[in-house]
Short mmCIF file of C-alpha atoms and ligand atoms in Angstrom, two decimals:
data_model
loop_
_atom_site.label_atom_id
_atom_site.label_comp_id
_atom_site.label_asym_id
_atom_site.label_seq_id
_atom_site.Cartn_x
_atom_site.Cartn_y
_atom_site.Cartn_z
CA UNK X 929 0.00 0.00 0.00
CA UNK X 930 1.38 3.39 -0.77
CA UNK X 931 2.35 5.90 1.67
CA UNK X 932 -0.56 8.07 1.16
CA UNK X 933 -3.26 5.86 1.56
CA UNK X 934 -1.73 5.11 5.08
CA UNK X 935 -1.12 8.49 5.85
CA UNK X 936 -4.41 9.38 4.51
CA UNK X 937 -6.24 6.57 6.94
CA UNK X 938 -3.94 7.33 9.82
CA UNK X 939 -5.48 11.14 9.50
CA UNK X 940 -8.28 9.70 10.13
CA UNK X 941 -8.28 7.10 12.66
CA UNK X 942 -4.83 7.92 14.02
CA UNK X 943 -1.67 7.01 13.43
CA UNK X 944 -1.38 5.35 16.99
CA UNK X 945 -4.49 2.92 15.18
CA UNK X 946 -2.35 1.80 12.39
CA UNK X 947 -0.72 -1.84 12.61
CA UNK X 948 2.15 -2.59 9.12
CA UNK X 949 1.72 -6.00 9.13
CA UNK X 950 5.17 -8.01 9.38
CA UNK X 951 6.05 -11.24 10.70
CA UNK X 952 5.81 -9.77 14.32
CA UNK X 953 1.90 -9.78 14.33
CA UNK X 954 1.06 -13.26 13.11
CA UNK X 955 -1.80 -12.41 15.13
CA UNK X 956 -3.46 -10.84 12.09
CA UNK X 957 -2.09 -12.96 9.44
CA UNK X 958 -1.82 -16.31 10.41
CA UNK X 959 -4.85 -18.14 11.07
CA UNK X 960 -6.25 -20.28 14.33
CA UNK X 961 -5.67 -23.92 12.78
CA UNK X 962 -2.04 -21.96 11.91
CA UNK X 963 -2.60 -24.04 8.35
CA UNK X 964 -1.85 -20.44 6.37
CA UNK X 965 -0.62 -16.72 6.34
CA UNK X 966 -1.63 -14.31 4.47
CA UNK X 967 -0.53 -10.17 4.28
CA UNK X 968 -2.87 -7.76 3.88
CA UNK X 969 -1.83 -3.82 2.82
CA UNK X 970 -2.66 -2.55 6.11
CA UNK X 971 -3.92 -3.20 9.12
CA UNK X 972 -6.48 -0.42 10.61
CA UNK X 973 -7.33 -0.87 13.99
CA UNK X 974 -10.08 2.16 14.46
CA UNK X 975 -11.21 2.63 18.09
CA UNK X 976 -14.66 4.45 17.93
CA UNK X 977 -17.45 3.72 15.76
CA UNK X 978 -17.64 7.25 13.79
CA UNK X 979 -14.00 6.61 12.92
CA UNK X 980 -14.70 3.01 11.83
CA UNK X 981 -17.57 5.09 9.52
CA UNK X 982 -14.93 7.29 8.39
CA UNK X 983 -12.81 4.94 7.39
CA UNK X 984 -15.06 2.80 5.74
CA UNK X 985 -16.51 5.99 3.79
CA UNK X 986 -13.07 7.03 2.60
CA UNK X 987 -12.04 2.96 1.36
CA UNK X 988 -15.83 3.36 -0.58
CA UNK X 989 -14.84 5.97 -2.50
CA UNK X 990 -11.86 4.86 -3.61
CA UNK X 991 -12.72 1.19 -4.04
CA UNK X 992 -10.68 -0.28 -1.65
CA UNK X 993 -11.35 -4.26 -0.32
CA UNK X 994 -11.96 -4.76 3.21
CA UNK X 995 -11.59 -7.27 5.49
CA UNK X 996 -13.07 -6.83 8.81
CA UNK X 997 -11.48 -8.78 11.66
CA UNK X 998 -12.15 -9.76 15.28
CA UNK X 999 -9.99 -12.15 17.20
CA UNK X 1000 -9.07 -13.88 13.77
CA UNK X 1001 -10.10 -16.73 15.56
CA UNK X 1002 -12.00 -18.42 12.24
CA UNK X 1003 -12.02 -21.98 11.39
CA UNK X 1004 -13.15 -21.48 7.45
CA UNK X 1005 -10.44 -19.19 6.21
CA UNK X 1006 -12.27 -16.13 6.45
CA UNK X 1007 -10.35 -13.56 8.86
CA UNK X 1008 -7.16 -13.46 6.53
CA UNK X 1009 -6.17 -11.20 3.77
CA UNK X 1010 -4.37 -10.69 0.41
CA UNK X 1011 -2.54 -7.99 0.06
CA UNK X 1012 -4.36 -5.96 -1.96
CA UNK X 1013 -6.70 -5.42 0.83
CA UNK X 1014 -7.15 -3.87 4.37
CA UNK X 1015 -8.11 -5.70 7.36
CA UNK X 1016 -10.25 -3.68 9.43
CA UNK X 1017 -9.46 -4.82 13.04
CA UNK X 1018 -11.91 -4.37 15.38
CA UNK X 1019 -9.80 -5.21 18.81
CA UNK X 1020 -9.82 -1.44 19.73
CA UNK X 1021 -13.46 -1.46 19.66
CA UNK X 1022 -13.27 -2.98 23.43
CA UNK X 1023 -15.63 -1.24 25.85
CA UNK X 1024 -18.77 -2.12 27.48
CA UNK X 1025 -20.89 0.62 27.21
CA UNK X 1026 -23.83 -0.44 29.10
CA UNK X 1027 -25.35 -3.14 31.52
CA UNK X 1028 -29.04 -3.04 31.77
CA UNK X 1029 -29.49 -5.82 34.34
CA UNK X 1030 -33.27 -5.74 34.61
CA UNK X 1031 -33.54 -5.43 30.53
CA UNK X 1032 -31.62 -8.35 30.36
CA UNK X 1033 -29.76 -6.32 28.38
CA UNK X 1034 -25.87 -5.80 28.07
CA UNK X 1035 -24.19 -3.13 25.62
CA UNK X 1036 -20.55 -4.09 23.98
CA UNK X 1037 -18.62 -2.70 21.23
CA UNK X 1038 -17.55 -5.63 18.90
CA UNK X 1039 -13.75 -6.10 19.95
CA UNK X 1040 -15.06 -7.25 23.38
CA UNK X 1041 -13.31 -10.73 24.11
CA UNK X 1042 -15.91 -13.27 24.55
CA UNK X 1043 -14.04 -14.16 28.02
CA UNK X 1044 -14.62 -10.89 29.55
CA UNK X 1045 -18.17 -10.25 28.40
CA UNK X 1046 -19.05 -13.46 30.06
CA UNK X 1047 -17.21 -12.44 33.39
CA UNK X 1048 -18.80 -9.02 33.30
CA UNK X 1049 -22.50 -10.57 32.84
CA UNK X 1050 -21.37 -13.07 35.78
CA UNK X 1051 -20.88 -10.15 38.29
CA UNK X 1052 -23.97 -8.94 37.66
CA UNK X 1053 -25.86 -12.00 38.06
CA UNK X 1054 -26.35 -12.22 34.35
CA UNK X 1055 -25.33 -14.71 31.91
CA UNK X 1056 -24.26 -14.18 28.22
CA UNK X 1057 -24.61 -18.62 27.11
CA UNK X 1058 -22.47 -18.12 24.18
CA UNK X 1059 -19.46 -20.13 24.93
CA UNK X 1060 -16.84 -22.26 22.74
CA UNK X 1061 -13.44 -22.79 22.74
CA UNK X 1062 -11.69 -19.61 21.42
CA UNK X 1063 -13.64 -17.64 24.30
CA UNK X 1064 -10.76 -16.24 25.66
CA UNK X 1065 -9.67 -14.69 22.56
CA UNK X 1066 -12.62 -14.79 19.72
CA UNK X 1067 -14.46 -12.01 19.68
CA UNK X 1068 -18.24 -10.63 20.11
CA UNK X 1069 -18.56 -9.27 16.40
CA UNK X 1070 -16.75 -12.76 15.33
CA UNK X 1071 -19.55 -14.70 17.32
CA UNK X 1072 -21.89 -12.64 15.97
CA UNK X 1073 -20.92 -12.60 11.82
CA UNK X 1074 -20.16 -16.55 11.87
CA UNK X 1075 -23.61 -16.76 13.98
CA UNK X 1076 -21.11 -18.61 16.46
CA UNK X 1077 -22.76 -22.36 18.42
CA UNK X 1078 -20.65 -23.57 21.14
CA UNK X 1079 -21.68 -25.79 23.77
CA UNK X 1080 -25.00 -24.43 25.15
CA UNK X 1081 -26.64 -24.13 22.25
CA UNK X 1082 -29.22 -27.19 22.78
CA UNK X 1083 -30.88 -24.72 25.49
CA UNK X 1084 -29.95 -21.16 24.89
CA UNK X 1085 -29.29 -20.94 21.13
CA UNK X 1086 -26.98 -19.97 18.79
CA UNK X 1087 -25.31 -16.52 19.10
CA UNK X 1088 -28.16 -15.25 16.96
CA UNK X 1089 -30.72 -16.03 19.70
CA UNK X 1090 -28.88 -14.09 22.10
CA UNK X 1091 -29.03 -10.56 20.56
CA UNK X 1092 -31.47 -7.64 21.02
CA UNK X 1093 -29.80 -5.51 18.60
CA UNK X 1094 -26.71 -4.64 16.79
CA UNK X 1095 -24.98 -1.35 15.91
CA UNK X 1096 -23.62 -1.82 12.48
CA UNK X 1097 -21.31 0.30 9.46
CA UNK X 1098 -21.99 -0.31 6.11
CA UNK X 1099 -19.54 -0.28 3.23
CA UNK X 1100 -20.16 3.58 2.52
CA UNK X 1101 -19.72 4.56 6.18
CA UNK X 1102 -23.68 4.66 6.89
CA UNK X 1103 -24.09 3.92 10.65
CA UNK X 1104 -26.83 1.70 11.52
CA UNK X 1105 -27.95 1.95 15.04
CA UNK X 1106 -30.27 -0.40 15.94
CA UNK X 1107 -28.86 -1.14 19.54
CA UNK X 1108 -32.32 -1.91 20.99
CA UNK X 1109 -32.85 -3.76 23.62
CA UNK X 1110 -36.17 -5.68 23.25
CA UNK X 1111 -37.51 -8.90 23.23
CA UNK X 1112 -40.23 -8.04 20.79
CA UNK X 1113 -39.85 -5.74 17.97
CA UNK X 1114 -42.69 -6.75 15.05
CA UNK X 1115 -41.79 -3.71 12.89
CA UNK X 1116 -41.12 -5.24 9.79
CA UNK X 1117 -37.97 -7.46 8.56
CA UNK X 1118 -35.43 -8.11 11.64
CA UNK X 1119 -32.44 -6.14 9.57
CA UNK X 1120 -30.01 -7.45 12.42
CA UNK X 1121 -30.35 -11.26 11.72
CA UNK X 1122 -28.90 -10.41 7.67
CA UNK X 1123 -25.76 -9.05 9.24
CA UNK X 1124 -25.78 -12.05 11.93
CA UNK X 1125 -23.92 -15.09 9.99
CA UNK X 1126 -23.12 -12.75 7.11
CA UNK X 1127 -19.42 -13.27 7.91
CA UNK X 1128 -18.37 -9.52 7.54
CA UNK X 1129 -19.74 -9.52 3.82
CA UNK X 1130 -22.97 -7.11 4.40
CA UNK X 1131 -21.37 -4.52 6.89
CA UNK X 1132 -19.01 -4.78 10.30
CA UNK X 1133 -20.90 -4.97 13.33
CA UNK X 1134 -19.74 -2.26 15.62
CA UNK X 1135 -21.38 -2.98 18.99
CA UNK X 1136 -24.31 -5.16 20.14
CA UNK X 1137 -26.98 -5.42 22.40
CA UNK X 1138 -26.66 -8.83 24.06
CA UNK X 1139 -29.21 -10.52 25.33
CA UNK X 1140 -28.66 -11.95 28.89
CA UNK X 1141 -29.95 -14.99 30.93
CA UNK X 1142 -30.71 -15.55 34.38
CA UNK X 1143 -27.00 -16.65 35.78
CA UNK X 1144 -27.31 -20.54 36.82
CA UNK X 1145 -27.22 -20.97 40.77
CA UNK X 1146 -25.63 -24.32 40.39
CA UNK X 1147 -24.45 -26.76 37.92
CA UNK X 1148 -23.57 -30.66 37.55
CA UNK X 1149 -21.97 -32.81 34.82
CA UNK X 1150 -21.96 -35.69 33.93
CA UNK X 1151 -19.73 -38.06 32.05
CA UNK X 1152 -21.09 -41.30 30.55
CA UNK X 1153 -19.65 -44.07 28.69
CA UNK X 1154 -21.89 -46.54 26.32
CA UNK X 1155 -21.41 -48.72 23.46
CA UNK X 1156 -23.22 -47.87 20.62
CA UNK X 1157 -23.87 -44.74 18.86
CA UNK X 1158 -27.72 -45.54 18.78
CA UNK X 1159 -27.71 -45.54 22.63
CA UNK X 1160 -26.98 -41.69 22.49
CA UNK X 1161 -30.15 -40.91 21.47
CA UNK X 1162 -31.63 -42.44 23.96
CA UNK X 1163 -29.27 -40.93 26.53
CA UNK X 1164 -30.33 -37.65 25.17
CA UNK X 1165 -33.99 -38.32 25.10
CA UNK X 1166 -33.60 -39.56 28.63
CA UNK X 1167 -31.59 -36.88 30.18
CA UNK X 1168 -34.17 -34.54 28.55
CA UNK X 1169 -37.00 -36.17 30.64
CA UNK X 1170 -35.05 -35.52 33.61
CA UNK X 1171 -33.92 -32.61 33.48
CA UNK X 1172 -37.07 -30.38 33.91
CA UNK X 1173 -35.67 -27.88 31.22
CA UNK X 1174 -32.31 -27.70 32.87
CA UNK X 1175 -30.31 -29.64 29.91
CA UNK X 1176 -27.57 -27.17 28.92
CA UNK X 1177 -25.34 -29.17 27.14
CA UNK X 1178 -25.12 -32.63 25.30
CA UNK X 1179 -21.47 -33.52 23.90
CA UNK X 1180 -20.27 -36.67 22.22
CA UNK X 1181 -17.08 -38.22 22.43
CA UNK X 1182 -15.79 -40.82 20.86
CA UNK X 1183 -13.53 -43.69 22.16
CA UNK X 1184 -10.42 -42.41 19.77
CA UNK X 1185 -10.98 -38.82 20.98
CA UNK X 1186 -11.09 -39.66 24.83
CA UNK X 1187 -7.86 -41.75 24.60
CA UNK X 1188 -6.15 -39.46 22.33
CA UNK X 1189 -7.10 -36.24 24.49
CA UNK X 1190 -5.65 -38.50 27.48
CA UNK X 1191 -2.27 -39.71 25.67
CA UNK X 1192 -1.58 -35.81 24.52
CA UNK X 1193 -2.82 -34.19 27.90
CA UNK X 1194 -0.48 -35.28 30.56
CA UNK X 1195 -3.01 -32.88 33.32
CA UNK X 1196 -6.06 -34.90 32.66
CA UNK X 1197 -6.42 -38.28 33.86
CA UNK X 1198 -9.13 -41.00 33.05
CA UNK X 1199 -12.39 -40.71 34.99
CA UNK X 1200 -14.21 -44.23 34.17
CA UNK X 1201 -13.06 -47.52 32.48
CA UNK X 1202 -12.75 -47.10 28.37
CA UNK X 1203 -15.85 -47.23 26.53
CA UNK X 1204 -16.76 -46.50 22.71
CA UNK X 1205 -18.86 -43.27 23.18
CA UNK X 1206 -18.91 -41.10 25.75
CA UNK X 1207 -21.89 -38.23 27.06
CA UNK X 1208 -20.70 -34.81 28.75
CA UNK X 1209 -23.78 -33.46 29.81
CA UNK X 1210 -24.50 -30.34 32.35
CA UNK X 1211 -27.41 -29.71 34.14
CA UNK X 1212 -27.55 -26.37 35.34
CA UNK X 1213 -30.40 -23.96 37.19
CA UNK X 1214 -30.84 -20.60 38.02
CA UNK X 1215 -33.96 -21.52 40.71
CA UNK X 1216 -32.81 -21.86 44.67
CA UNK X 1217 -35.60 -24.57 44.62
CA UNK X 1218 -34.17 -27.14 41.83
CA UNK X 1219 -31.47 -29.47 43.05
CA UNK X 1220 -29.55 -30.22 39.74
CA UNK X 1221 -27.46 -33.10 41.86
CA UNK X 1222 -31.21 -35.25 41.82
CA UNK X 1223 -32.13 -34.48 38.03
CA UNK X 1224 -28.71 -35.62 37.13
CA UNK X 1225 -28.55 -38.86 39.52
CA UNK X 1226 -32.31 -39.91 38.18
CA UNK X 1227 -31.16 -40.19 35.02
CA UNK X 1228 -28.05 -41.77 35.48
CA UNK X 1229 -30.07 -44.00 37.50
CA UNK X 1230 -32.49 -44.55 34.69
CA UNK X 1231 -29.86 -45.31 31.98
CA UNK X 1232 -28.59 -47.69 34.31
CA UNK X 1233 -31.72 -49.48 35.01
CA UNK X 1234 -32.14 -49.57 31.22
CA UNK X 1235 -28.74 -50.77 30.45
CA UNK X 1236 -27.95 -47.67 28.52
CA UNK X 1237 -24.35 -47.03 30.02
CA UNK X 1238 -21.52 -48.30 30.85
CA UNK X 1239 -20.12 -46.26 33.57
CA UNK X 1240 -20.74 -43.02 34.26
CA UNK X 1241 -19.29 -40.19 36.69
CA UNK X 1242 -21.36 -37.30 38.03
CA UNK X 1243 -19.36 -33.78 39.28
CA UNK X 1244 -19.37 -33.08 43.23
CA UNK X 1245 -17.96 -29.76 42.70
CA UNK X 1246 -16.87 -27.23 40.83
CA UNK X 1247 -13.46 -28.30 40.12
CA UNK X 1248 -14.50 -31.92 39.42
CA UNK X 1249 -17.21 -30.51 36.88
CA UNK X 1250 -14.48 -27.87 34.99
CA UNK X 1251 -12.20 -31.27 35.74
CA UNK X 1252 -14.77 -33.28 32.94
CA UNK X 1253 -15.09 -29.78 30.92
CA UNK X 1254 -11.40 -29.90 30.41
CA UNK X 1255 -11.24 -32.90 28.71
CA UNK X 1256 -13.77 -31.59 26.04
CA UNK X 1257 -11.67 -28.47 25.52
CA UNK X 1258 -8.76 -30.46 25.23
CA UNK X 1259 -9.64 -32.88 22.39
CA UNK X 1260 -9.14 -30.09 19.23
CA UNK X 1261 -6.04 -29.31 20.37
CA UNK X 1262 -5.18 -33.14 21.24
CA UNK X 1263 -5.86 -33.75 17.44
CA UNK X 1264 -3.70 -31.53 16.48
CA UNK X 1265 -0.72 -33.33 18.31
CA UNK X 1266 -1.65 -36.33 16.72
CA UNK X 1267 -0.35 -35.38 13.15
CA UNK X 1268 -2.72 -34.02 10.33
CA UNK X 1269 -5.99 -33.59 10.34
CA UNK X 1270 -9.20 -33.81 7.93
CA UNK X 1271 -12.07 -32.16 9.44
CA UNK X 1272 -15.62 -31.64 8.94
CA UNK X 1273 -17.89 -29.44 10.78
CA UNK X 1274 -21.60 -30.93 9.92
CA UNK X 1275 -25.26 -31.26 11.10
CA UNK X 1276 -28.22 -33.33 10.30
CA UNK X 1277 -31.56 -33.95 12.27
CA UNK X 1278 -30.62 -35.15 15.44
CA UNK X 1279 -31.92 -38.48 14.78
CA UNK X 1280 -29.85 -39.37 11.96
CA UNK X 1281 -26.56 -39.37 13.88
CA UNK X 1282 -26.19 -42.76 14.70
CA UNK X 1283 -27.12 -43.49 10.18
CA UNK X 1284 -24.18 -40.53 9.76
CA UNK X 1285 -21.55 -41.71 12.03
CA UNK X 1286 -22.14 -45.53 10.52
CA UNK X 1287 -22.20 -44.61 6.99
CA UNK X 1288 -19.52 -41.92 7.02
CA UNK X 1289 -17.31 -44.36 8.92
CA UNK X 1290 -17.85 -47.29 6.78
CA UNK X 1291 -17.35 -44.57 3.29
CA UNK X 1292 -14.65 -43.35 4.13
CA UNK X 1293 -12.94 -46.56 5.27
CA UNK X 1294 -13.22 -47.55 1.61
CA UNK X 1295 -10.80 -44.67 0.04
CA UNK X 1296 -8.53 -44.96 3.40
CA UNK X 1297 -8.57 -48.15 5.62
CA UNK X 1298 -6.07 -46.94 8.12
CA UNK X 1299 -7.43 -43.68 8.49
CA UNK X 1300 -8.64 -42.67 12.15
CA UNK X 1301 -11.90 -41.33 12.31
CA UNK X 1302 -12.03 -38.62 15.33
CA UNK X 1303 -15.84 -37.77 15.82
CA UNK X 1304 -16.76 -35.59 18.64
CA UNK X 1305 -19.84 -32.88 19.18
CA UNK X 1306 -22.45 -31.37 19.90
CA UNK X 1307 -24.98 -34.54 19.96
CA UNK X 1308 -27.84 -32.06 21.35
CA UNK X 1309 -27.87 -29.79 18.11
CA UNK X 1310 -27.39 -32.93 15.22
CA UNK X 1311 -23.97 -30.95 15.10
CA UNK X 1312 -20.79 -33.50 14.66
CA UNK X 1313 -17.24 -32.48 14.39
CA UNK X 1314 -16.86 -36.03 11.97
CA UNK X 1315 -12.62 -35.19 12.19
CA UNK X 1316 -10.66 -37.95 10.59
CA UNK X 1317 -6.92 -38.17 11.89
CA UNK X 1318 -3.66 -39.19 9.65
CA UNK X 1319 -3.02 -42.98 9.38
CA UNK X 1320 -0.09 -43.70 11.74
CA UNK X 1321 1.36 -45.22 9.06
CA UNK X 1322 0.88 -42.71 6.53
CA UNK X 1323 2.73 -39.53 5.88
CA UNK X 1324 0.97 -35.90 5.35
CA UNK X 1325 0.85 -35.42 1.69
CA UNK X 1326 -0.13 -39.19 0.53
CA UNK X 1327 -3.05 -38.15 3.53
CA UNK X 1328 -3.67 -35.02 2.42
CA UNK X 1329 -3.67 -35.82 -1.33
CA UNK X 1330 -7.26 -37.81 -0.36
CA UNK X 1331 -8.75 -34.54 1.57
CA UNK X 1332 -10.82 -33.43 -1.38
CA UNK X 1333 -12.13 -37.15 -2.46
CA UNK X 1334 -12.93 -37.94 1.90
CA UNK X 1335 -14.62 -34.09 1.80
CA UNK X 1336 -16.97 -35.05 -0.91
CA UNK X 1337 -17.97 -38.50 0.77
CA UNK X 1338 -18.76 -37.05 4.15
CA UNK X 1339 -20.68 -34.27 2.42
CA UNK X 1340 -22.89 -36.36 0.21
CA UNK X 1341 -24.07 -38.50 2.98
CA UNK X 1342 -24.71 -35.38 4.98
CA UNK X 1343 -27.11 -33.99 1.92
CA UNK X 1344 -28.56 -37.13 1.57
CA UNK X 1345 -29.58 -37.12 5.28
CA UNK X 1346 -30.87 -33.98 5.23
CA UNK X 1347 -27.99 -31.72 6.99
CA UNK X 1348 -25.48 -29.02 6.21
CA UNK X 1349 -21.94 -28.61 5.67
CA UNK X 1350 -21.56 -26.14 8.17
CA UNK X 1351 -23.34 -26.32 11.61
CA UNK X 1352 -21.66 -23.40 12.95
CA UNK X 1353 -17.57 -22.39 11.81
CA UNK X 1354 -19.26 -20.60 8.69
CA UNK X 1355 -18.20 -20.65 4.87
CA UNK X 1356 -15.34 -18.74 4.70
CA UNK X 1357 -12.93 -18.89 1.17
CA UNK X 1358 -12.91 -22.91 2.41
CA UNK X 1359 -16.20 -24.05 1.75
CA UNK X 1360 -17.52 -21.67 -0.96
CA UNK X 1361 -17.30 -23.74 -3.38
CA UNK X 1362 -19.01 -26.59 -1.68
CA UNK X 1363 -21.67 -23.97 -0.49
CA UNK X 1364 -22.51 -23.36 -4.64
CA UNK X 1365 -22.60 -27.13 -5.04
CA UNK X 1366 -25.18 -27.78 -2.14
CA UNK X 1367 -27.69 -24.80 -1.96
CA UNK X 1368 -30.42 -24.34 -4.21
CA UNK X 1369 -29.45 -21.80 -6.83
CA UNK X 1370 -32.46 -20.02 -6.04
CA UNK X 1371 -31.00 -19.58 -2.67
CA UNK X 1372 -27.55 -18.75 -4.10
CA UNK X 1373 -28.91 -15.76 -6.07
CA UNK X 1374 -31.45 -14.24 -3.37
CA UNK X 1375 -28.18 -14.49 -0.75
CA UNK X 1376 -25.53 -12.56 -3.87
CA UNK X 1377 -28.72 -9.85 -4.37
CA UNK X 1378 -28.56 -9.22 -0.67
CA UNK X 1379 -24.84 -9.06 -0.78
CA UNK X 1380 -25.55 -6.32 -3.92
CA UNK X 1381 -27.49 -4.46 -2.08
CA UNK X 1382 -24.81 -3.72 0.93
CA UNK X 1383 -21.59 -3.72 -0.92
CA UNK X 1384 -22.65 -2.40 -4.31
CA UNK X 1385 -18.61 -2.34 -4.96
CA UNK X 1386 -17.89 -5.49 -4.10
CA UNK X 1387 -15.15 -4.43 -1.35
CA UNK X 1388 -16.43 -6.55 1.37
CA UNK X 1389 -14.89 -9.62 2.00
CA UNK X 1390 -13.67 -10.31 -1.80
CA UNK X 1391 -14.14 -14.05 -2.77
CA UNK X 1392 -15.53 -15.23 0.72
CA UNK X 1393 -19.46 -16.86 1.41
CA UNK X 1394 -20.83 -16.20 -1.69
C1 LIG H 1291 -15.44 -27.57 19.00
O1 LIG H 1291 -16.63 -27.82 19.15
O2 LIG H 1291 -14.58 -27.96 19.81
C2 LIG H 1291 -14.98 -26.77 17.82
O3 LIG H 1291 -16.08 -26.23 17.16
C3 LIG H 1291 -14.21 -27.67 16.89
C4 LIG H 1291 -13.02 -27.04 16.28
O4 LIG H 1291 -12.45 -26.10 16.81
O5 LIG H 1291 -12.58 -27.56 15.23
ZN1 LIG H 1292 -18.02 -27.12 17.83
#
């Protein structure tokens, strides 16, 4: 990028706001799964919303390509750069504006860590559910363009159920403030869910009115271990029943990803005998008159009557439970010890898991028999990490020279069972093509109209989504 242009953008967001992107701030150009780099011209780091406008005005006029950033924390290739374009980063976007406790209601500019959001909601007896494993360094306007999941989405929602409103700048520098903070607003189309998801490509969220929960009074989890995939249906079905409403979360593990997390995670120990699958569950209230402890043992006590499990192991405290959470952190990064990794990030009705993690299995064992399939997930929302790990015997490029045939297996059966190839990491420049080869083109044009509409330039996010 020319000297001008960066003097011309430091006039007007400061030249203290400016980041020239060199190998010392990998933080911007390398991305989470650390697979690629990428420079961009410049790095803008603006630090109030009329000077993200400003910005965003001036790189209208003259045609520049944007790339709006968070905590560049992205799974699908979307955060990075080329360096022809300017990432917009919003980390300097970082206050918190505004807690309306009895609204439910918290105001946060988009640069917010995840982390602290949650803390800040915490000590005020409020609770923002939104919660996955970049936390401590993703960001709230990256939860809220990939429409972020996590692990509490079977009984809060995705990210997008847990916004009132959104402040938000569009291509040309027009501010949108919609910041309200309702539960019901019936006037007309709900602009804020089109920029929710839209992965930077329709505007860059500036700040957002979250939408908070009562904070849980206590908490229990529970790890189980059974033998067939089938039987986790039940489980879930089961714990359901039991838990009065008070299901958070429902995570699968398999018997590869337990052992592997163990082998590769010298602080975590094994909490029951070896099984094939395993259920994390929590139960967790925010009434002084439901004892979470019971729910939790009833249903244990159920599956057990009805031969459902194994073994199981139910928390008797807070460190025990974030003892069992700990393991489920642990297993992406596990993987990634293990050698290379092929990974898929899909959904299908909740019943169809068991048919998925069967057929997939037996598939892909027919182009690789020694691969090592690593499934693990979020059972409760149909939503399987279906990860496949390098052949021990096998080096990286004869592995990763059958990605693209493994991809198209796994993503077949998925259409054929009525899912999608993204539950929640987003489309990114990774799956864009696949996302042309499995919507309806009738979808694909309404979605590229929309995009028209915003960025009439084509400057946002160049080549990403759609
Ligand atoms: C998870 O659920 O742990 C993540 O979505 C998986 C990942 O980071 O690949
Ligand atoms: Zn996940």
């Amino acid at each position: 990028m020319n000297s001008r242009i960066a003097t011309d953008i430091g006039n007007i967001i400061g030249d203290k706001n400016i980041i020239v992107p060199n190998t010392d701030n990998n933080d911007f150009t390398i991305d989470r799964r650390q697979k690629r780099q990428s420079f961009p011209a410049l790095i803008a780091s603006p630090d109030n919303t009329a000077d993200l406008s400003k910005l965003l005005t001036y790189c209208y006029k003259n045609k520049f390509r944007v790339v709006p950033q968070g905590g560049n924390t992205g799974l699908v290739g979307g955060t990075l750069a080329a360096s022809n374009e300017i990432i917009i980063s919003t980390r300097r976007l970082n206050k918190i504006r505004a807690i309306h406790k009895l609204d439910y209601s918290m105001i946060v500019e988009s640069g917010c860590i995840l982390a602290d959001v949650q803390a800040q909601a915490n000590r005020n007896d409020r609770f923002f559910p939104v919660s996955l494993g970049a936390e401590g360094s993703c960001t709230i306007g990256g939860i809220i363009s990939t429409n972020a999941g996590g692990i509490n989405v079977l009984r809060y929602g995705n990210t997008r159920q847990n916004i009132h409103g959104i402040e938000v700048v569009l291509a040309d520098g027009t501010i949108i403030h919609s910041l309200n903070r309702l539960g019901k607003d019936n006037t007309g189309y709900d602009l804020k869910q089109l920029f929710i998801g839209a992965e930077g490509t329709l505007g860059i969220v500036s700040a957002a009115a979250l939408k908070l929960s009562p904070a849980p009074l206590s908490t229990v989890s529970v790890l189980c271990g059974f033998s067939r995939i089938e039987q986790s249906l039940e489980l879930l079905e089961l714990a359901q029943l039991y838990s009065s409403n008070q299901l958070t979360s429902f995570e699968l593990i398999s018997s590869v990803a337990m052992d592997n997390t163990l082998k590769h995670t010298p602080s975590i120990s094994r909490v029951i005998p070896a099984c094939s699958w395993y259920a994390l569950c929590q139960f967790s209230t925010s009434s002084p008159v439901i004892d979470v402890s019971s729910l939790a043992e009833n249903f244990l006590e159920t599956a057990a009557d009805k031969q459902l499990i194994k073994d199981a192991v139910l928390s008797r405290s807070i460190s025990q439970e974030n003892g069992l959470w700990k393991i489920r952190e642990a297993l992406v990064t596990a993987q990634r010890l293990e050698g290379e990794s092929i990974k898929h990030d899909i959904a299908v009705p909740i019943s169809k898991v068991p048919e998925l993690v069967r057929t997939v299995d037996r598939e892909v064992k027919k182009i690789m028999p020694s691969i090592r399939p690593y499934p693990f997930g979020h059972l409760g929302d149909g939503n399987i990490h279906y990860n496949f790990s390098q052949p021990t015997d096998m080096d990286a490029i004869t592995f990763r020279a059958k990605e693209s045939a493994i991809h198209n297996v796994v993503y077949n059966i998925v259409d054929k069972l009525d899912g999608t190839i993204s539950a929640e990491h987003g489309i990114g420049t990774d799956k864009k093509a696949l996302l042309a080869q499995y919507k309806s083109t009738a979808d694909l044009d309404l979605m590229r109209a929309i995009r028209r509409v915003f960025d009439p330039h084509s400057q946002l996010q160049v080549g990403k989504l759609v």
